[in-house]
Coordinates of C-alpha atoms in Angstrom, one line a residue:
X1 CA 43.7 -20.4 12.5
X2 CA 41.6 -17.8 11.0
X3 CA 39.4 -20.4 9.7
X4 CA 39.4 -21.9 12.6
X5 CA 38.1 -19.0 14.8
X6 CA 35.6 -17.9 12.4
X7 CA 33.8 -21.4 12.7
X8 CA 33.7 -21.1 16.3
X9 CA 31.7 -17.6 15.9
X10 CA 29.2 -18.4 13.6
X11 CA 29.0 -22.2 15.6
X12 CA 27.9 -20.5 18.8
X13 CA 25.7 -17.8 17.3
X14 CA 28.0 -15.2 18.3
X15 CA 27.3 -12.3 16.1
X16 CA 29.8 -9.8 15.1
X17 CA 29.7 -7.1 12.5
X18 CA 31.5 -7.1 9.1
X19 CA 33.2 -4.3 10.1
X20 CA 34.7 -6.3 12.8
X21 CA 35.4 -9.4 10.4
X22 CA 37.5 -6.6 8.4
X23 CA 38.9 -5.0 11.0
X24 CA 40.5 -8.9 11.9
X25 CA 42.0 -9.3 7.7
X26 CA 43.5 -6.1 8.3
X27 CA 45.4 -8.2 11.1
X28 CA 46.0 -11.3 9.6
X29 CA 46.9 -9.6 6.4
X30 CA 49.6 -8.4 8.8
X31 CA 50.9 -11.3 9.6
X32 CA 51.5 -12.6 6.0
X33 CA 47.6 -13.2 4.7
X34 CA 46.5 -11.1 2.0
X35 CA 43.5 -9.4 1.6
X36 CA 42.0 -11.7 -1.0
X37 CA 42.7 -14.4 0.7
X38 CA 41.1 -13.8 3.5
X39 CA 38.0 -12.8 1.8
X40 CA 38.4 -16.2 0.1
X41 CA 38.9 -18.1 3.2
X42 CA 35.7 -16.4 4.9
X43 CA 33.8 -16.6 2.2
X44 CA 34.7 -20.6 2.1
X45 CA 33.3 -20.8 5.3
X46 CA 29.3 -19.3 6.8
X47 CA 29.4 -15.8 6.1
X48 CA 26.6 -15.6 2.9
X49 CA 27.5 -14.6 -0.2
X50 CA 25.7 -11.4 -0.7
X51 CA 26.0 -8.8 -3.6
X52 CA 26.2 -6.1 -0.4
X53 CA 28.9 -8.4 1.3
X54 CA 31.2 -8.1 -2.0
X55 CA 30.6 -4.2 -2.2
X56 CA 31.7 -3.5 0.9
X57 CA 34.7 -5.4 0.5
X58 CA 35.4 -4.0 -3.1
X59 CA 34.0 -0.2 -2.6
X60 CA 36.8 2.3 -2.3
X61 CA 34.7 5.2 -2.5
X62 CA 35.5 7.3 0.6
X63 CA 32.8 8.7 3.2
X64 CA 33.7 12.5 1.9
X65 CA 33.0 10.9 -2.3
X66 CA 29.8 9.4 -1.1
X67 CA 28.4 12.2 0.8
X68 CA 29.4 14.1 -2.8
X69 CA 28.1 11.5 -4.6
X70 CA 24.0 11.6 -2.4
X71 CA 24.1 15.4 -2.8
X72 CA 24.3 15.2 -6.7
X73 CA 21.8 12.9 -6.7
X74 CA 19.3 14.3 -4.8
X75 CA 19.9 17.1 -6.7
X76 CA 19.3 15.7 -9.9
X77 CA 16.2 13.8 -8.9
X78 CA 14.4 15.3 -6.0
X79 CA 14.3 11.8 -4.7
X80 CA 14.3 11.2 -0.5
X81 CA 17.8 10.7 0.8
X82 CA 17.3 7.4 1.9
X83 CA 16.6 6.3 -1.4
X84 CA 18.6 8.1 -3.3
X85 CA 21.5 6.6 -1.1
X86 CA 19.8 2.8 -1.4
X87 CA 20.3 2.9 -5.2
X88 CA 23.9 4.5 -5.1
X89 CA 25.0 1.3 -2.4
X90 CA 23.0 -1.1 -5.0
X91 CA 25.4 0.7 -7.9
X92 CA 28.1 0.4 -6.1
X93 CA 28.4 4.1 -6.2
X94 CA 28.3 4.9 -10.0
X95 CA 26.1 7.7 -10.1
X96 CA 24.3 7.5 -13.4
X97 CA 23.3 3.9 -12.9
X98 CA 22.0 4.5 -9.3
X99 CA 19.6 7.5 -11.5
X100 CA 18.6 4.8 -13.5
X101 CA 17.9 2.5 -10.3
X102 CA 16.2 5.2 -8.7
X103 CA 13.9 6.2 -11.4
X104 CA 12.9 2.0 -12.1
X105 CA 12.0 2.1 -8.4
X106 CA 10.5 5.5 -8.4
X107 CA 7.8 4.4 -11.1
X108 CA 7.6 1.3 -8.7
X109 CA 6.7 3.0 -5.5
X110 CA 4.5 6.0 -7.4
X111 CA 2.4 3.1 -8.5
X112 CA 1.8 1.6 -4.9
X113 CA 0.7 5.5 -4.3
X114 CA -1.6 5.9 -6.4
X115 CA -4.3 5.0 -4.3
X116 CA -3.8 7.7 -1.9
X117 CA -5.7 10.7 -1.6
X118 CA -4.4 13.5 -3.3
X119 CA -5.6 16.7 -2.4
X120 CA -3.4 19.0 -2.5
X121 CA -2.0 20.9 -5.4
X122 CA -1.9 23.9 -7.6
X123 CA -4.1 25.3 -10.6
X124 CA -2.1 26.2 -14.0
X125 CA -3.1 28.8 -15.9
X126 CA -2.1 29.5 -20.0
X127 CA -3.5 32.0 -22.0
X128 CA -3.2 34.4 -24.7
X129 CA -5.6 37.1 -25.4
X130 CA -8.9 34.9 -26.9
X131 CA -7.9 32.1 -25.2
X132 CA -7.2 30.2 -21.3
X133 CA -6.4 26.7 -20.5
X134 CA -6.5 25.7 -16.6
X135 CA -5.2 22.3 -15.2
X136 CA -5.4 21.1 -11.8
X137 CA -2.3 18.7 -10.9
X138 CA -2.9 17.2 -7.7
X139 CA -0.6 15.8 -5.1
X140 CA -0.6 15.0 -1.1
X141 CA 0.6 17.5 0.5
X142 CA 1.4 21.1 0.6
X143 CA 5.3 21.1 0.6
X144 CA 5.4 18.7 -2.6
X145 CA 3.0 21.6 -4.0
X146 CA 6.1 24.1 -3.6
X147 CA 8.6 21.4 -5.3
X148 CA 9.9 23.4 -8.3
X149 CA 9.7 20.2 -10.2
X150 CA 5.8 20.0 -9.7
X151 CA 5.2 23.2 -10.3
X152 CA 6.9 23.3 -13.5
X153 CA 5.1 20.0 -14.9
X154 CA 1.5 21.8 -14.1
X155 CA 2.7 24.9 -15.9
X156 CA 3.8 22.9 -18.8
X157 CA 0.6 21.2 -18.6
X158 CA -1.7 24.0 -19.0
X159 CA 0.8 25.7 -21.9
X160 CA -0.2 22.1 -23.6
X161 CA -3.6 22.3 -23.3
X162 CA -3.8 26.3 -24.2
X163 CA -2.1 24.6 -27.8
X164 CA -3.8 21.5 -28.1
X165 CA -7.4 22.8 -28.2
X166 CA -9.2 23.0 -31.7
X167 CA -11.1 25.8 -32.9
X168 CA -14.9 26.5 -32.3
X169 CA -15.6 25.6 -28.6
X170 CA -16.2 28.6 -26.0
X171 CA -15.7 26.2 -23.4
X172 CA -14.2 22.9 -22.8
X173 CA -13.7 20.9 -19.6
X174 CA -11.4 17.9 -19.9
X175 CA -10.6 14.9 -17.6
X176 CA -7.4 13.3 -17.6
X177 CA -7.8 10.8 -21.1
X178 CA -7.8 14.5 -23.0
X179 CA -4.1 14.9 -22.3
X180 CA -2.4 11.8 -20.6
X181 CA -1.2 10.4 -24.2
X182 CA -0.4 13.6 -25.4
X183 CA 3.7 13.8 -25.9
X184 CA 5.3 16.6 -24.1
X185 CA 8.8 18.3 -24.2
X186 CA 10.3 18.9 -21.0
X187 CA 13.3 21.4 -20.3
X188 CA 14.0 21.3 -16.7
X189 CA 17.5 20.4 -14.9
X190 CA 15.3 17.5 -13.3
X191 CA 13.0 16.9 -15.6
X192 CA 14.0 17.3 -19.4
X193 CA 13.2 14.9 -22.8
X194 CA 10.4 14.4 -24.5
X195 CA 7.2 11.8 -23.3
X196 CA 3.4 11.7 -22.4
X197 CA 2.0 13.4 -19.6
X198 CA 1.4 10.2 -17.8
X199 CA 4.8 9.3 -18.3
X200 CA 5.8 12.5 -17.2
X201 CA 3.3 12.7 -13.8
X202 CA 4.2 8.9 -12.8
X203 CA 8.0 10.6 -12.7
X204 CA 7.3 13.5 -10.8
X205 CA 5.3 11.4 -8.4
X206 CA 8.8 9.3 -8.2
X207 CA 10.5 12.0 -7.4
X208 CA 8.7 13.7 -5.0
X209 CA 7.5 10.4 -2.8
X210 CA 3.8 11.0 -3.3
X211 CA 1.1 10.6 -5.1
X212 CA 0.1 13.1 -7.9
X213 CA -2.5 13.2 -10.0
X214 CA -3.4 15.5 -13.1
X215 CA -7.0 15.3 -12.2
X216 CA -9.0 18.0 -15.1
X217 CA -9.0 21.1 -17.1
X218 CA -11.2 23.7 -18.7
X219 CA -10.7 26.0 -21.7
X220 CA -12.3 29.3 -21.7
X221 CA -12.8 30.7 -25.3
X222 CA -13.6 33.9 -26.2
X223 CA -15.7 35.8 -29.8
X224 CA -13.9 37.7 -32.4
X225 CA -14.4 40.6 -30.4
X226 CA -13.3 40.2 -26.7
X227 CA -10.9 39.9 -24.1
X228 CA -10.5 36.7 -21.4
X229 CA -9.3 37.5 -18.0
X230 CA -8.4 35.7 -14.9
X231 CA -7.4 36.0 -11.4
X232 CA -5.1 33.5 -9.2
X233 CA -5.6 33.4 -5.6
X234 CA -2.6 31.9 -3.2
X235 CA 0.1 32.6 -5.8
X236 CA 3.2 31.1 -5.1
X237 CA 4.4 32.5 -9.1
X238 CA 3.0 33.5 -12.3
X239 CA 0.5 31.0 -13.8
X240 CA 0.1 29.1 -10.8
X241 CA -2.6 29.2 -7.4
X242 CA -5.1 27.3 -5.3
X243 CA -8.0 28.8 -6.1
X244 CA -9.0 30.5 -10.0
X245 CA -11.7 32.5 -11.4
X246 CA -11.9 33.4 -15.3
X247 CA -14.6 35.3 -17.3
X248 CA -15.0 36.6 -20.9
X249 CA -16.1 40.2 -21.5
X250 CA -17.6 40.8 -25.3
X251 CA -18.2 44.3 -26.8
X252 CA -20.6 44.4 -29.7
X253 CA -18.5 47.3 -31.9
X254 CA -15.6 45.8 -32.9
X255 CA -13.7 48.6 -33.3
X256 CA -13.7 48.9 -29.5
X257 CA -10.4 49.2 -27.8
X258 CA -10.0 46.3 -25.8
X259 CA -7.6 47.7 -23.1
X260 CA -10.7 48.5 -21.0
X261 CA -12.2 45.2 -21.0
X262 CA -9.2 43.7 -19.8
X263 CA -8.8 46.2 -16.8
X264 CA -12.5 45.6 -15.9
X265 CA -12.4 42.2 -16.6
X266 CA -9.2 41.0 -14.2
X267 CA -11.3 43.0 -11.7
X268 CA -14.2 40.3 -12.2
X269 CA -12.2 37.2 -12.5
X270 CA -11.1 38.4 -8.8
X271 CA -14.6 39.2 -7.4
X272 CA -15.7 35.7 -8.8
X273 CA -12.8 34.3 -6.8
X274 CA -14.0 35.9 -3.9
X275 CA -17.8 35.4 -3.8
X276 CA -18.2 31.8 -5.5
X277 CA -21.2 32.8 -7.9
X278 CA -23.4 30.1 -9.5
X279 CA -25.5 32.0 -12.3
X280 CA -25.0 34.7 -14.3
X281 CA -28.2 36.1 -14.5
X282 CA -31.4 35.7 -12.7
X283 CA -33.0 34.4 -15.8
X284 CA -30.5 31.3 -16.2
X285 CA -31.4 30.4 -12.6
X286 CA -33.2 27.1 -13.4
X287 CA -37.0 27.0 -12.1
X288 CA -36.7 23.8 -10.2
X289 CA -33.3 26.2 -8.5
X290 CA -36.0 28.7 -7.4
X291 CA -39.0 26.8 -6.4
X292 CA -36.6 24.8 -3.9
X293 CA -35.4 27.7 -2.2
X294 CA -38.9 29.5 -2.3
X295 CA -39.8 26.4 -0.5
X296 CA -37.3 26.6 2.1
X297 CA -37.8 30.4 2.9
X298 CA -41.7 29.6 3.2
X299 CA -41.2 26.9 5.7
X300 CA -38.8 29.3 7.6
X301 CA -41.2 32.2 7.0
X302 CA -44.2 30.0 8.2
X303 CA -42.3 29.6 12.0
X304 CA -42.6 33.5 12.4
X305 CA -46.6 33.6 13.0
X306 CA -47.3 36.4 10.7
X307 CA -50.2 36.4 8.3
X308 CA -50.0 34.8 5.0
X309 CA -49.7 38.3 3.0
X310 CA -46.7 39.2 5.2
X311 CA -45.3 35.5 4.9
X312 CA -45.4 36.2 1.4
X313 CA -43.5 39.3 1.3
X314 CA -40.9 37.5 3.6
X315 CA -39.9 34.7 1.0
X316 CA -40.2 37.2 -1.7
X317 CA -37.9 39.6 0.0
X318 CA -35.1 36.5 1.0
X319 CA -35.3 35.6 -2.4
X320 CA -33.8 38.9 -3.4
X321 CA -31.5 38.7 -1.2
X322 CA -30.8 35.1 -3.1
X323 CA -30.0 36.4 -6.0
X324 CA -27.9 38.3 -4.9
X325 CA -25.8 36.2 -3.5
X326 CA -25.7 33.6 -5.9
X327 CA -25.7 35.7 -9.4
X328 CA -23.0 37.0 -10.9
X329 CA -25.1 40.4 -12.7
X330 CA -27.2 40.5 -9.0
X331 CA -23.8 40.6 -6.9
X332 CA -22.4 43.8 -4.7
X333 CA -19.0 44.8 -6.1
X334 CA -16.4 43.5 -4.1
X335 CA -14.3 46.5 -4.9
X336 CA -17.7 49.0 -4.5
X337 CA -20.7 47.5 -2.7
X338 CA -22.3 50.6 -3.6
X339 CA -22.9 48.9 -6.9
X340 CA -23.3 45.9 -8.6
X341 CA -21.6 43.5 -11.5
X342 CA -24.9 44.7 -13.7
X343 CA -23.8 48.4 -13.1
X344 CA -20.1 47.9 -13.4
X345 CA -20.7 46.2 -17.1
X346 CA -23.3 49.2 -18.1
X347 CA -20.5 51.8 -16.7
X348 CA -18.0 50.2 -19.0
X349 CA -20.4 50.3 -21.9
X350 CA -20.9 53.5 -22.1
X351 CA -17.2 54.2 -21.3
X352 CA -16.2 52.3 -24.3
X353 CA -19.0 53.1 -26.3
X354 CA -20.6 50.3 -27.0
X355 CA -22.7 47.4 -25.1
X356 CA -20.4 45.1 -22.9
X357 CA -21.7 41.4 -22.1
X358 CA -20.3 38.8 -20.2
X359 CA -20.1 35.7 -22.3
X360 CA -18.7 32.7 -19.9
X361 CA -17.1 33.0 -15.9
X362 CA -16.3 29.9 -14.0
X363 CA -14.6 29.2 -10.8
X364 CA -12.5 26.3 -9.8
X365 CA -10.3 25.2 -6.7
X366 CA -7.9 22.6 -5.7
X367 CA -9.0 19.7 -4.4
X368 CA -13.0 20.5 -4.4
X369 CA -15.0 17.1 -4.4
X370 CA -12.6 15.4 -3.0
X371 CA -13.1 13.4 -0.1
X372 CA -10.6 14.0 2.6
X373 CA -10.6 13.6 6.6
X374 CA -10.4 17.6 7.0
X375 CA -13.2 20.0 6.0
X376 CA -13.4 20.8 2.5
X377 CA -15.4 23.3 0.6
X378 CA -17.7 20.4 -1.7
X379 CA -18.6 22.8 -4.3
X380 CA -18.0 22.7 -8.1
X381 CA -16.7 24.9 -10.7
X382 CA -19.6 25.8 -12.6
X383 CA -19.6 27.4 -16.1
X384 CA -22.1 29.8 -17.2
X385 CA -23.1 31.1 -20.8
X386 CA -25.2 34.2 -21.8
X387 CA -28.2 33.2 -23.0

């Protein structure tokens, strides 16, 4: 009879849920036919034979257990609920295979991402007290940039690259073949084991649904005698911002206590953060630099009518007031615009007793140069040594 019936469904298209088809073995088995042999019977007949048909038949895990069962998963993996609850169904609910599942079709789906424009992000920052390594790790959006996970990957990062880098070189900027093949060790709750960077990126991209990126790096070095500071801007914790500016401050005694030079210094890393220098001294401005802006200011000077001696005086003038702007030494304090960077370094001189230079500064952001449909600031981190 049951047979029977089911034929005539399926024969006139009518379509009823599973649940419904369940619902009706519950009956029959009532009446004297066993589960499994109703199963049998309507899986004799049209129903397909599906893996997802035999789990819902076979899963006894109830609604409370499975609710359990997405919670710890998501915790474990970050993944999205939907697919954190796709690969438990596939695993018939056994947790550490669905991990497995998820992870297989993380590194899937982060690949398919990859193309995506990746903005967003954080700067790391590791250093010790002759030494700073800075990464930017990229990713979509701003909310995946607070993800604990992500965070803790770039921070990782930039403690690798603070270790990795070999002796001799006062500055080094990196692109992503520096470090990608490097092996890692990992201790998060979410994250833990030892593998490459890549490795380690393509499963944080899986686990946060985006793509993300370890895009470059600098390391700022500093002489036997001197101090490297830095500032962070839009610090969500230690070690970690949008926006970074470092510099190396040098005494020529080297006897000098260098508590100073660190005070002063973190002072400067800030002020570069804040006024997006491109020299560090008039005389490293390159010539072809100044004759284009002398050129502009003429032709803006030449618009005002005046004679050629007070045109002259015009451009001259604006091209003080360009230097200032754009070099380091020429900048007003941003803590005193009274004074200057130049007077700030000779006030620490002769506080310290002996001559204080500044050796290398540079200045990066996340996400500069890259093309996006907002507005973005298109500038590059620059890095400047003393001549």
């Amino acid at each position: 009879m049951v047979q029977y019936t089911l034929r005539m469904a399926w024969g006139q298209g009518v379509r009823k849920p599973v649940l419904g088809l369940l619902f009706r073995a519950q009956q029959q088995a009532a009446r004297g036919y066993s589960s499994s042999s109703f199963q049998t019977r309507v899986l004799g007949t049209h129903v397909p034979q599906n893996d997802m048909f035999h789990r819902r038949f076979s899963s006894q895990v109830s609604s409370s257990e499975q609710m359990n069962l997405i919670k710890q998963l998501r915790e474990r993996t970050s993944a999205p609920i939907k697919d954190v609850k796709a690969s438990l169904v596939s695993c018939n609910w056994d947790i550490e295979a669905a991990q497995k599942d998820l992870r297989k079709r993380g590194v899937v789906l982060a690949a398919k991402k990859s193309s995506r424009t990746a903005a967003e992000g954080l700067l790391a920052i590791a250093q010790d007290e002759k030494r700073a390594a800075v990464i930017e790790l990229n990713c979509e959006t701003d909310f995946v940039a607070r993800n604990d996970v992500f965070q803790y990957l770039a921070s990782s990062m930039a403690k690798m690259a603070l270790s990795a880098q070999g002796p001799g070189q006062l500055f080094l900027p990196f692109g992503p073949e520096y470090l990608e093949n490097m092996s890692i060790k990992l201790d998060h709750p979410k994250l833990s084991g030892e593998t490459t960077v890549q490795s380690a990126v393509t499963e944080v991209a899986a686990m946060v649904g985006e793509n993300v990126k370890f895009r470059r790096g600098f390391i700022l070095s500093t002489t036997a005698h001197g101090v490297v500071s830095s500032y962070l801007h839009t610090c969500p914790q230690p070690g970690l911002g949008r926006i970074a500016g470092l510099v190396t401050l040098e005494a020529e005694d080297s006897s000098v206590s260098l508590d100073a030079l660190k005070t002063v210094g973190s002072s400067i890393a800030m002020h570069i953060v804040a006024t997006k220098p491109l020299f560090l001294s008039k005389e490293l401005v390159s010539a072809a630099a100044v004759e284009n802006e002398r050129e502009i200011l003429r032709t803006q000077a030449e618009s005002s009518g005046k004679s050629q001696m007070a045109m002259g005086k015009m451009v001259e003038g604006r091209l003080r007031k360009y230097f200032e702007e754009v070099v380091l030494m020429e900048q007003k304090y941003v803590l005193n615009d009274s004074t200057n960077i130049k007077a700030v370094l000779n006030d620490l001189s002769k506080e310290v007793g002996s001559k204080v230079t500044i050796g290398n500064f540079f200045r990066m952001q996340v996400g500069e140069g890259i093309e996006r449909p907002e507005a973005a600031d298109g500038s590059e981190p620059i890095a400047h040594a003393a001549a």
